[in-house]
Amino acid sequence: PDSVTYGSVIKCLTNAGGKANAEKAEELLNELEELYENSDGADESLAPNTIIYNSVLNAWSTVRGGIGRAEAILDRMEELHGAGNGDVSPDAFTFSSLIKAWTAAASSGKGRRKAAGSGGGVDGNTDDDTDLLGRSAAERAQQLLDRMEQLYRNGDDAVKPNKVVYNSVIHAWARSGEAGSAQRAEDLLARMQQQAKVGDGDDDVKPDVVTFNSVIDAWARAEEYGSAEKAENLLSSMEKQYIAGDESVKPDIKSINSCINAWSRTGGPGAGLRAEQLLDRAESLYEETGDDDVRPNKVTYSSVINAHAKSYKKGCGEFAEAILDHMEEMYEDGASEARPNPIAFSAVLQAWQNSDVGLSAPRAEGLLMRMMEYLDEGKRGGKDVIDANKTFDLVVRLLDKTYDEDTIGRIEELREGIRME
C-alpha cells in the first residue's frame, strides 16, 4: 500500500463520520508517517500529503469535542511545512474546516469564553470546545482568518480566504454572546467591503446578503444601546445597494426579521412601533412585487408582537393582540405562513401582562381557547405541542399570585385538551 491507498481509506472514514472513525483515520495517518520515516524519506510513494492531513483534520473538526485534535493536525502540518516538507502545506480547506468547526461551537453556545480558573479546554478528551487559553470560539475563528490573510499577503495563494470563510467568522461572532461581538462582526463586513474595492475589486470577498444578514443578526442579539438602529442602518444600506443594481445584497425576509428581532430584544417605548413599521414595509413590498423572498411569516409577526410586549408602553396589550388578529385574518385568507402559533399567543399574553391594564383571567382563558383552535386543526406538530404547554405554564405563572385556585384549575383543565398525535 502507498499514500494513495491510505488516503482513500482515510477519506472513506472521514465521510462516514463519528469519533471512532476519526480515531481510526488518525491511526492510519500515524502509520503512514512511520512507514515514510522508516524509508528515511526515500520512498516518495509513502509521503503523506496535504490532502491526507486535511481529511484527518476534517474528520476531527466534525466530531463533538474534537476541535482540539483538529488543531493538533494543523500544528503538525505547519511544523512539517516549516521544516521544508513541500508535500504538506495548510491551504484554504485546512483553515476553513477549522473555522467552520469553531463557528459551530459558537452557535451551540459551547464556545463562549470561560471564566478564569473554571477549568476545561480543548484536549480532544472532553466535550468542551473552549480552548485551554480561554479564547472564545469566535475569537479563535477570527485568529484563523487573520492567519489566512497574513499567509495570503505573504504570497501563498492556496490560503486565500473567500466570502464563505468571512461569513462563517461573522456568524461565529453573531452567535458568540460576547460583549462587543456585533461590532467585531461589522468590522469584518467593513474589511470585506474594503478588499472588494481595492484595485479591480475582489468579488471572492464581496459581501452578499448572507454577510449582511449575519451582521444584522449580530446586532439583534447584542441587546446593546443603539443596536436596533445599527441593524436598521445595515438594512437601509442593503436596500440602497440593491436599488443601485447589486442583486447579491437583495434584502429578504430574514433581513427584516432580524431587524424586528433587534427591536424586540432591545425593548423600550418605541420598540413596538419601529417593529411594526418594518412589518408594514415587508407587507407593502410583498404586495407590490409578489416576491416570496420578502413575504412576512409567523416569525415576522411573532417578533413584532414580542416587540410590543417589550415596549411596556400604554396600550401595548391592545397593539400586540391587533397583530395577532391580523395574523388570523391573513391565515383565513389563505396565507399559511401567517398561521398563529403558540409563540405568538405567548407574546400577546406577556404584552397584556406588561401593559397598563394587566392580564386578566378571562382574557388569558380566551387567548388560550383561541390557541387551542389552531392545535385542533390537525397540525399538532411536536414543537407546537411543546410550545403550547409552555404557553400554559406562562399563564399559570402570571396568574398564580393574582387569581384563585378555581381559575388556575380551569386553565389546567383546558390544557388537558393538548394531545400528542
CSV table of C-alpha atoms in Angstrom, one decimal:
chain,number,residue,atom,x,y,z
A,1,PRO,CA,0.0,0.0,0.0
A,2,ASP,CA,1.1,3.6,-0.7
A,3,SER,CA,-0.1,7.1,0.3
A,4,VAL,CA,-2.9,6.9,-2.3
A,5,THR,CA,-4.2,3.7,-0.7
A,6,TYR,CA,-4.0,5.2,2.8
A,7,GLY,CA,-5.6,8.4,1.6
A,8,SER,CA,-8.5,6.6,0.0
A,9,VAL,CA,-9.3,4.7,3.2
A,10,ILE,CA,-8.9,7.8,5.4
A,11,LYS,CA,-11.3,9.7,3.1
A,12,CYS,CA,-13.9,6.9,3.5
A,13,LEU,CA,-13.5,7.0,7.3
A,14,THR,CA,-13.9,10.8,7.2
A,15,ASN,CA,-17.0,10.6,5.1
A,16,ALA,CA,-18.5,8.1,7.4
A,17,GLY,CA,-18.1,10.5,10.4
A,18,GLY,CA,-18.0,9.8,14.1
A,19,LYS,CA,-15.3,9.8,16.7
A,20,ALA,CA,-14.3,6.1,16.2
A,21,ASN,CA,-13.7,6.8,12.5
A,22,ALA,CA,-11.8,9.9,13.3
A,23,GLU,CA,-9.6,7.9,15.7
A,24,LYS,CA,-9.0,5.3,13.0
A,25,ALA,CA,-8.2,7.9,10.4
A,26,GLU,CA,-5.5,9.4,12.6
A,27,GLU,CA,-4.1,6.0,13.4
A,28,LEU,CA,-3.7,5.3,9.7
A,29,LEU,CA,-2.1,8.7,9.2
A,30,ASN,CA,0.4,7.9,12.1
A,31,GLU,CA,1.1,4.5,10.5
A,32,LEU,CA,1.8,6.2,7.1
A,33,GLU,CA,4.1,8.7,8.7
A,34,GLU,CA,6.0,5.9,10.4
A,35,LEU,CA,6.4,4.0,7.1
A,36,TYR,CA,7.7,7.0,5.4
A,37,GLU,CA,10.1,7.8,8.2
A,38,ASN,CA,11.4,4.2,8.1
A,39,SER,CA,12.2,4.6,4.5
A,40,ASP,CA,14.3,7.7,5.5
A,41,GLY,CA,12.2,9.7,3.2
A,42,ALA,CA,13.4,7.8,0.2
A,43,ASP,CA,10.1,6.2,-0.8
A,44,GLU,CA,8.0,9.2,-2.1
A,45,SER,CA,5.1,6.8,-2.7
A,46,LEU,CA,4.6,6.7,1.1
A,47,ALA,CA,4.8,10.5,1.7
A,48,PRO,CA,1.7,11.9,3.4
A,49,ASN,CA,0.4,15.0,1.6
A,50,THR,CA,-1.8,18.0,2.4
A,51,ILE,CA,-5.0,16.1,1.2
A,52,ILE,CA,-4.5,13.3,3.6
A,53,TYR,CA,-3.8,15.6,6.6
A,54,ASN,CA,-6.8,17.7,5.6
A,55,SER,CA,-9.0,14.5,5.6
A,56,VAL,CA,-8.0,13.7,9.2
A,57,LEU,CA,-8.3,17.3,10.3
A,58,ASN,CA,-11.8,17.4,8.8
A,59,ALA,CA,-12.7,14.1,10.5
A,60,TRP,CA,-11.9,15.6,13.9
A,61,SER,CA,-13.5,19.0,13.1
A,62,THR,CA,-16.9,17.4,12.7
A,63,VAL,CA,-16.7,15.4,15.9
A,64,ARG,CA,-18.1,16.9,19.1
A,65,GLY,CA,-15.2,17.8,21.3
A,66,GLY,CA,-12.8,17.1,18.5
A,67,ILE,CA,-11.6,20.6,17.6
A,68,GLY,CA,-8.5,20.2,19.8
A,69,ARG,CA,-7.5,17.1,17.8
A,70,ALA,CA,-8.1,19.0,14.6
A,71,GLU,CA,-6.0,21.9,15.8
A,72,ALA,CA,-3.2,19.4,16.6
A,73,ILE,CA,-3.3,18.3,13.0
A,74,LEU,CA,-2.9,21.9,11.8
A,75,ASP,CA,0.1,22.2,14.2
A,76,ARG,CA,1.7,19.1,12.6
A,77,MET,CA,1.1,20.4,9.1
A,78,GLU,CA,2.7,23.8,9.9
A,79,GLU,CA,5.6,22.2,11.7
A,80,LEU,CA,6.3,19.9,8.7
A,81,HIS,CA,5.9,22.7,6.2
A,82,GLY,CA,8.2,24.9,8.3
A,83,ALA,CA,10.8,22.1,8.2
A,84,GLY,CA,10.9,22.2,4.5
A,85,ASN,CA,8.3,19.4,3.6
A,86,GLY,CA,6.9,20.5,0.3
A,87,ASP,CA,4.2,17.8,0.3
A,88,VAL,CA,2.4,19.3,3.3
A,89,SER,CA,1.2,22.8,3.5
A,90,PRO,CA,-2.0,24.1,5.1
A,91,ASP,CA,-4.4,25.5,2.5
A,92,ALA,CA,-7.8,27.2,2.4
A,93,PHE,CA,-9.6,23.9,3.1
A,94,THR,CA,-7.4,23.3,6.2
A,95,PHE,CA,-8.3,26.7,7.7
A,96,SER,CA,-11.9,26.8,6.6
A,97,SER,CA,-12.6,23.4,8.1
A,98,LEU,CA,-11.3,24.6,11.5
A,99,ILE,CA,-13.2,27.9,11.2
A,100,LYS,CA,-16.4,26.0,10.4
A,101,ALA,CA,-15.9,23.9,13.5
A,102,TRP,CA,-15.3,26.9,15.7
A,103,THR,CA,-18.3,28.6,14.2
A,104,ALA,CA,-20.5,25.5,15.1
A,105,ALA,CA,-19.1,25.7,18.6
A,106,ALA,CA,-20.1,29.3,18.9
A,107,SER,CA,-23.6,28.6,17.5
A,108,SER,CA,-24.1,25.8,20.1
A,109,GLY,CA,-23.2,28.1,22.9
A,110,LYS,CA,-20.3,25.8,24.0
A,111,GLY,CA,-17.6,28.0,22.6
A,112,ARG,CA,-18.0,31.0,24.9
A,113,ARG,CA,-15.1,32.3,26.9
A,114,LYS,CA,-14.8,30.5,30.2
A,115,ALA,CA,-14.3,32.4,33.4
A,116,ALA,CA,-10.7,32.4,34.7
A,117,GLY,CA,-10.0,29.3,36.7
A,118,SER,CA,-13.1,27.5,35.6
A,119,GLY,CA,-11.1,24.6,34.0
A,120,GLY,CA,-12.0,22.7,30.9
A,121,GLY,CA,-10.4,23.1,27.5
A,122,VAL,CA,-9.8,21.5,24.2
A,123,ASP,CA,-7.6,18.5,24.6
A,124,GLY,CA,-9.5,16.0,22.5
A,125,ASN,CA,-10.8,14.1,25.5
A,126,THR,CA,-13.6,16.4,26.5
A,127,ASP,CA,-16.9,17.6,25.0
A,128,ASP,CA,-15.9,21.2,25.8
A,129,ASP,CA,-14.7,23.2,22.8
A,130,THR,CA,-13.4,26.2,24.6
A,131,ASP,CA,-9.6,26.1,24.4
A,132,LEU,CA,-7.0,26.0,27.1
A,133,LEU,CA,-6.1,29.6,26.7
A,134,GLY,CA,-9.7,30.7,27.4
A,135,ARG,CA,-10.2,32.0,23.9
A,136,SER,CA,-13.8,32.0,22.7
A,137,ALA,CA,-14.8,30.1,19.6
A,138,ALA,CA,-15.4,33.3,17.7
A,139,GLU,CA,-12.1,34.7,18.7
A,140,ARG,CA,-10.3,31.5,17.6
A,141,ALA,CA,-12.2,31.6,14.3
A,142,GLN,CA,-11.1,35.2,13.9
A,143,GLN,CA,-7.4,34.3,14.6
A,144,LEU,CA,-7.5,31.6,11.9
A,145,LEU,CA,-8.9,34.0,9.4
A,146,ASP,CA,-6.2,36.6,10.3
A,147,ARG,CA,-3.6,33.9,9.8
A,148,MET,CA,-5.1,33.1,6.3
A,149,GLU,CA,-4.9,36.8,5.4
A,150,GLN,CA,-1.4,37.0,6.6
A,151,LEU,CA,-0.2,34.0,4.6
A,152,TYR,CA,-2.1,35.2,1.5
A,153,ARG,CA,-0.4,38.7,1.8
A,154,ASN,CA,2.9,36.9,2.0
A,155,GLY,CA,2.3,35.2,-1.4
A,156,ASP,CA,0.6,31.9,-0.5
A,157,ASP,CA,-2.4,31.9,-2.9
A,158,ALA,CA,-3.5,28.5,-1.7
A,159,VAL,CA,-4.9,30.0,1.6
A,160,LYS,CA,-6.8,32.9,0.1
A,161,PRO,CA,-10.0,33.4,2.2
A,162,ASN,CA,-13.3,33.9,0.3
A,163,LYS,CA,-16.6,35.3,1.4
A,164,VAL,CA,-17.8,31.9,2.7
A,165,VAL,CA,-14.9,31.9,5.2
A,166,TYR,CA,-15.6,35.5,6.2
A,167,ASN,CA,-19.3,34.8,6.5
A,168,SER,CA,-18.5,31.9,8.8
A,169,VAL,CA,-16.4,34.0,11.1
A,170,ILE,CA,-19.1,36.8,11.1
A,171,HIS,CA,-21.7,34.1,12.0
A,172,ALA,CA,-19.4,32.9,14.9
A,173,TRP,CA,-19.3,36.5,16.3
A,174,ALA,CA,-23.1,36.8,15.9
A,175,ARG,CA,-23.7,33.7,18.0
A,176,SER,CA,-20.9,34.2,20.5
A,177,GLY,CA,-22.9,36.1,23.0
A,178,GLU,CA,-19.8,38.1,24.0
A,179,ALA,CA,-19.7,41.9,24.7
A,180,GLY,CA,-18.6,43.7,21.6
A,181,SER,CA,-19.2,40.7,19.2
A,182,ALA,CA,-21.6,42.7,17.0
A,183,GLN,CA,-19.0,45.4,16.4
A,184,ARG,CA,-16.4,42.7,15.6
A,185,ALA,CA,-18.9,41.3,13.0
A,186,GLU,CA,-19.4,44.7,11.5
A,187,ASP,CA,-15.7,45.3,11.4
A,188,LEU,CA,-15.3,42.2,9.3
A,189,LEU,CA,-18.0,43.4,6.9
A,190,ALA,CA,-16.2,46.7,6.5
A,191,ARG,CA,-13.0,44.7,5.8
A,192,MET,CA,-14.7,42.7,3.1
A,193,GLN,CA,-16.1,45.9,1.6
A,194,GLN,CA,-12.7,47.5,1.5
A,195,GLN,CA,-11.0,44.5,-0.1
A,196,ALA,CA,-13.7,44.3,-2.7
A,197,LYS,CA,-12.9,47.9,-3.7
A,198,VAL,CA,-9.1,47.6,-3.9
A,199,GLY,CA,-7.7,47.7,-7.4
A,200,ASP,CA,-10.1,46.0,-9.8
A,201,GLY,CA,-12.1,44.6,-6.9
A,202,ASP,CA,-12.1,41.1,-5.4
A,203,ASP,CA,-15.5,39.5,-6.0
A,204,ASP,CA,-14.4,36.5,-3.9
A,205,VAL,CA,-14.7,38.6,-0.8
A,206,LYS,CA,-17.5,40.9,-1.8
A,207,PRO,CA,-20.3,40.9,0.9
A,208,ASP,CA,-23.6,39.3,-0.1
A,209,VAL,CA,-27.0,39.0,1.5
A,210,VAL,CA,-25.7,36.3,3.9
A,211,THR,CA,-23.0,38.6,5.1
A,212,PHE,CA,-25.3,41.4,5.8
A,213,ASN,CA,-27.9,39.2,7.4
A,214,SER,CA,-25.3,37.7,9.8
A,215,VAL,CA,-24.2,41.2,10.9
A,216,ILE,CA,-27.8,42.3,11.4
A,217,ASP,CA,-28.4,39.2,13.4
A,218,ALA,CA,-25.3,40.0,15.5
A,219,TRP,CA,-26.7,43.4,16.4
A,220,ALA,CA,-30.1,41.9,17.1
A,221,ARG,CA,-28.5,39.5,19.6
A,222,ALA,CA,-26.3,42.2,21.1
A,223,GLU,CA,-29.1,43.9,23.0
A,224,GLU,CA,-26.9,46.9,23.4
A,225,TYR,CA,-28.0,50.6,23.4
A,226,GLY,CA,-28.5,51.6,19.8
A,227,SER,CA,-28.1,48.1,18.4
A,228,ALA,CA,-31.6,48.1,16.8
A,229,GLU,CA,-30.8,51.3,15.0
A,230,LYS,CA,-27.5,49.8,13.7
A,231,ALA,CA,-29.3,46.8,12.5
A,232,GLU,CA,-31.8,49.0,10.6
A,233,ASN,CA,-28.9,51.1,9.1
A,234,LEU,CA,-27.5,47.9,7.6
A,235,LEU,CA,-30.9,47.0,6.2
A,236,SER,CA,-31.0,50.5,4.6
A,237,SER,CA,-27.6,50.1,3.2
A,238,MET,CA,-28.6,46.8,1.6
A,239,GLU,CA,-31.7,48.4,0.1
A,240,LYS,CA,-29.6,51.2,-1.4
A,241,GLN,CA,-27.1,48.9,-2.9
A,242,TYR,CA,-29.8,46.7,-4.3
A,243,ILE,CA,-31.6,49.6,-5.9
A,244,ALA,CA,-28.3,50.7,-7.4
A,245,GLY,CA,-28.1,47.3,-9.2
A,246,ASP,CA,-26.4,44.9,-6.8
A,247,GLU,CA,-28.5,41.8,-6.8
A,248,SER,CA,-26.2,39.9,-4.4
A,249,VAL,CA,-27.4,42.1,-1.4
A,250,LYS,CA,-31.1,42.0,-2.1
A,251,PRO,CA,-32.8,42.1,1.3
A,252,ASP,CA,-35.0,39.2,2.2
A,253,ILE,CA,-37.4,38.4,5.0
A,254,LYS,CA,-34.5,37.2,7.1
A,255,SER,CA,-33.0,40.6,6.9
A,256,ILE,CA,-36.3,42.2,8.0
A,257,ASN,CA,-37.0,39.6,10.7
A,258,SER,CA,-33.5,40.2,12.2
A,259,CYS,CA,-34.2,43.9,12.4
A,260,ILE,CA,-37.5,43.3,14.0
A,261,ASN,CA,-35.9,40.9,16.4
A,262,ALA,CA,-33.4,43.6,17.3
A,263,TRP,CA,-36.2,45.9,18.4
A,264,SER,CA,-38.0,43.0,20.3
A,265,ARG,CA,-34.8,42.3,22.2
A,266,THR,CA,-33.9,45.9,22.8
A,267,GLY,CA,-37.3,46.9,24.1
A,268,GLY,CA,-38.3,50.3,25.2
A,269,PRO,CA,-41.3,52.6,24.5
A,270,GLY,CA,-40.7,52.9,20.7
A,271,ALA,CA,-39.8,49.2,20.1
A,272,GLY,CA,-43.3,48.0,19.1
A,273,LEU,CA,-43.9,50.9,16.7
A,274,ARG,CA,-40.5,50.6,15.0
A,275,ALA,CA,-41.0,46.8,14.6
A,276,GLU,CA,-44.5,47.3,13.2
A,277,GLN,CA,-43.1,49.8,10.7
A,278,LEU,CA,-40.7,47.2,9.5
A,279,LEU,CA,-43.6,44.7,9.1
A,280,ASP,CA,-45.5,47.3,7.1
A,281,ARG,CA,-42.5,47.7,4.8
A,282,ALA,CA,-42.3,43.9,4.3
A,283,GLU,CA,-46.0,43.6,3.6
A,284,SER,CA,-46.1,46.5,1.2
A,285,LEU,CA,-43.1,45.2,-0.7
A,286,TYR,CA,-44.6,41.8,-1.0
A,287,GLU,CA,-47.9,43.2,-2.2
A,288,GLU,CA,-46.1,45.3,-4.8
A,289,THR,CA,-43.8,42.7,-6.1
A,290,GLY,CA,-45.3,39.3,-5.2
A,291,ASP,CA,-41.7,38.3,-4.2
A,292,ASP,CA,-41.8,35.3,-1.8
A,293,ASP,CA,-38.3,36.3,-0.6
A,294,VAL,CA,-39.8,39.2,1.3
A,295,ARG,CA,-43.1,37.6,2.3
A,296,PRO,CA,-43.7,38.0,6.1
A,297,ASN,CA,-44.1,34.8,8.0
A,298,LYS,CA,-45.0,33.7,11.5
A,299,VAL,CA,-41.5,34.6,12.8
A,300,THR,CA,-42.1,38.2,11.5
A,301,TYR,CA,-45.5,38.6,13.2
A,302,SER,CA,-44.4,36.9,16.4
A,303,SER,CA,-41.4,39.1,16.7
A,304,VAL,CA,-43.5,42.3,16.2
A,305,ILE,CA,-45.8,41.1,18.9
A,306,ASN,CA,-42.9,40.5,21.2
A,307,ALA,CA,-41.5,44.0,20.5
A,308,HIS,CA,-44.9,45.4,21.6
A,309,ALA,CA,-44.6,43.2,24.8
A,310,LYS,CA,-41.1,44.5,25.5
A,311,SER,CA,-42.1,48.1,25.0
A,312,TYR,CA,-44.1,48.2,28.3
A,313,LYS,CA,-46.0,51.1,26.7
A,314,LYS,CA,-49.5,52.1,27.5
A,315,GLY,CA,-51.8,50.0,25.2
A,316,CYS,CA,-49.1,47.5,24.3
A,317,GLY,CA,-51.5,44.7,25.0
A,318,GLU,CA,-54.0,46.1,22.5
A,319,PHE,CA,-51.3,46.6,19.9
A,320,ALA,CA,-50.0,43.1,20.3
A,321,GLU,CA,-53.4,41.5,20.1
A,322,ALA,CA,-54.1,43.6,17.0
A,323,ILE,CA,-51.2,41.9,15.3
A,324,LEU,CA,-52.5,38.5,16.3
A,325,ASP,CA,-55.9,39.4,14.9
A,326,HIS,CA,-54.1,40.4,11.7
A,327,MET,CA,-52.3,37.1,11.6
A,328,GLU,CA,-55.6,35.2,11.9
A,329,GLU,CA,-57.1,37.3,9.1
A,330,MET,CA,-54.2,36.6,6.8
A,331,TYR,CA,-54.3,32.9,7.6
A,332,GLU,CA,-58.0,32.7,6.9
A,333,ASP,CA,-57.4,34.4,3.6
A,334,GLY,CA,-55.0,31.6,2.6
A,335,ALA,CA,-51.6,32.8,3.9
A,336,SER,CA,-50.5,29.6,5.5
A,337,GLU,CA,-47.2,31.2,6.6
A,338,ALA,CA,-49.2,33.6,8.9
A,339,ARG,CA,-50.8,30.8,10.9
A,340,PRO,CA,-50.7,31.8,14.5
A,341,ASN,CA,-48.6,29.6,16.7
A,342,PRO,CA,-48.2,29.2,20.5
A,343,ILE,CA,-45.2,31.5,20.4
A,344,ALA,CA,-47.4,34.4,19.1
A,345,PHE,CA,-50.0,33.7,21.7
A,346,SER,CA,-47.4,33.7,24.5
A,347,ALA,CA,-46.1,37.0,23.3
A,348,VAL,CA,-49.6,38.5,23.3
A,349,LEU,CA,-50.2,37.2,26.9
A,350,GLN,CA,-46.9,38.7,28.0
A,351,ALA,CA,-47.8,42.0,26.3
A,352,TRP,CA,-51.1,42.2,28.3
A,353,GLN,CA,-49.2,41.4,31.5
A,354,ASN,CA,-46.7,44.3,30.7
A,355,SER,CA,-49.4,46.8,29.8
A,356,ASP,CA,-51.1,49.4,31.9
A,357,VAL,CA,-54.2,47.2,32.0
A,358,GLY,CA,-52.6,43.9,33.1
A,359,LEU,CA,-53.6,40.4,32.2
A,360,SER,CA,-57.0,39.3,33.5
A,361,ALA,CA,-58.0,35.7,33.9
A,362,PRO,CA,-60.9,35.9,31.3
A,363,ARG,CA,-58.6,37.4,28.7
A,364,ALA,CA,-56.0,34.7,29.4
A,365,GLU,CA,-58.6,32.0,29.1
A,366,GLY,CA,-59.9,33.5,25.9
A,367,LEU,CA,-56.5,33.6,24.3
A,368,LEU,CA,-55.7,30.1,25.3
A,369,MET,CA,-59.0,28.9,23.8
A,370,ARG,CA,-58.1,30.6,20.6
A,371,MET,CA,-54.7,29.0,20.6
A,372,MET,CA,-56.3,25.6,21.1
A,373,GLU,CA,-58.4,26.0,17.9
A,374,TYR,CA,-55.3,26.0,15.9
A,375,LEU,CA,-54.0,22.9,17.6
A,376,ASP,CA,-57.3,21.2,16.9
A,377,GLU,CA,-56.8,21.8,13.1
A,378,GLY,CA,-54.8,18.6,13.0
A,379,LYS,CA,-51.5,20.4,12.7
A,380,ARG,CA,-50.2,19.1,16.0
A,381,GLY,CA,-46.5,19.0,15.3
A,382,GLY,CA,-44.3,18.1,18.2
A,383,LYS,CA,-42.9,21.6,18.5
A,384,ASP,CA,-46.4,23.2,18.6
A,385,VAL,CA,-47.4,20.9,21.4
A,386,ILE,CA,-44.3,21.7,23.4
A,387,ASP,CA,-44.7,25.5,22.8
A,388,ALA,CA,-48.4,25.3,23.7
A,389,ASN,CA,-47.5,23.7,27.1
A,390,LYS,CA,-45.0,26.5,27.6
A,391,THR,CA,-47.8,29.0,26.9
A,392,PHE,CA,-50.0,27.3,29.6
A,393,ASP,CA,-47.0,27.4,32.0
A,394,LEU,CA,-46.6,31.1,31.3
A,395,VAL,CA,-50.3,31.8,32.1
A,396,VAL,CA,-50.2,29.8,35.3
A,397,ARG,CA,-47.1,31.6,36.4
A,398,LEU,CA,-48.5,35.1,35.6
A,399,LEU,CA,-51.9,34.4,37.3
A,400,ASP,CA,-50.7,32.3,40.2
A,401,LYS,CA,-50.4,35.1,42.7
A,402,THR,CA,-53.5,37.0,41.5
A,403,TYR,CA,-56.3,34.5,41.0
A,404,ASP,CA,-57.9,31.8,43.0
A,405,GLU,CA,-57.4,28.0,42.6
A,406,ASP,CA,-60.6,27.6,40.6
A,407,THR,CA,-59.2,29.9,37.9
A,408,ILE,CA,-55.9,28.0,37.7
A,409,GLY,CA,-57.9,24.7,37.8
A,410,ARG,CA,-60.0,25.8,34.7
A,411,ILE,CA,-56.8,26.7,32.8
A,412,GLU,CA,-55.2,23.3,33.7
A,413,GLU,CA,-58.4,21.6,32.6
A,414,LEU,CA,-58.1,23.4,29.3
A,415,ARG,CA,-54.5,22.3,29.0
A,416,GLU,CA,-55.7,18.6,29.0
A,417,GLY,CA,-57.0,19.2,25.5
A,418,ILE,CA,-53.5,19.1,24.2
A,419,ARG,CA,-53.0,15.6,22.9
A,420,MET,CA,-49.9,14.3,21.2
A,421,GLU,CA,-50.7,12.5,18.0
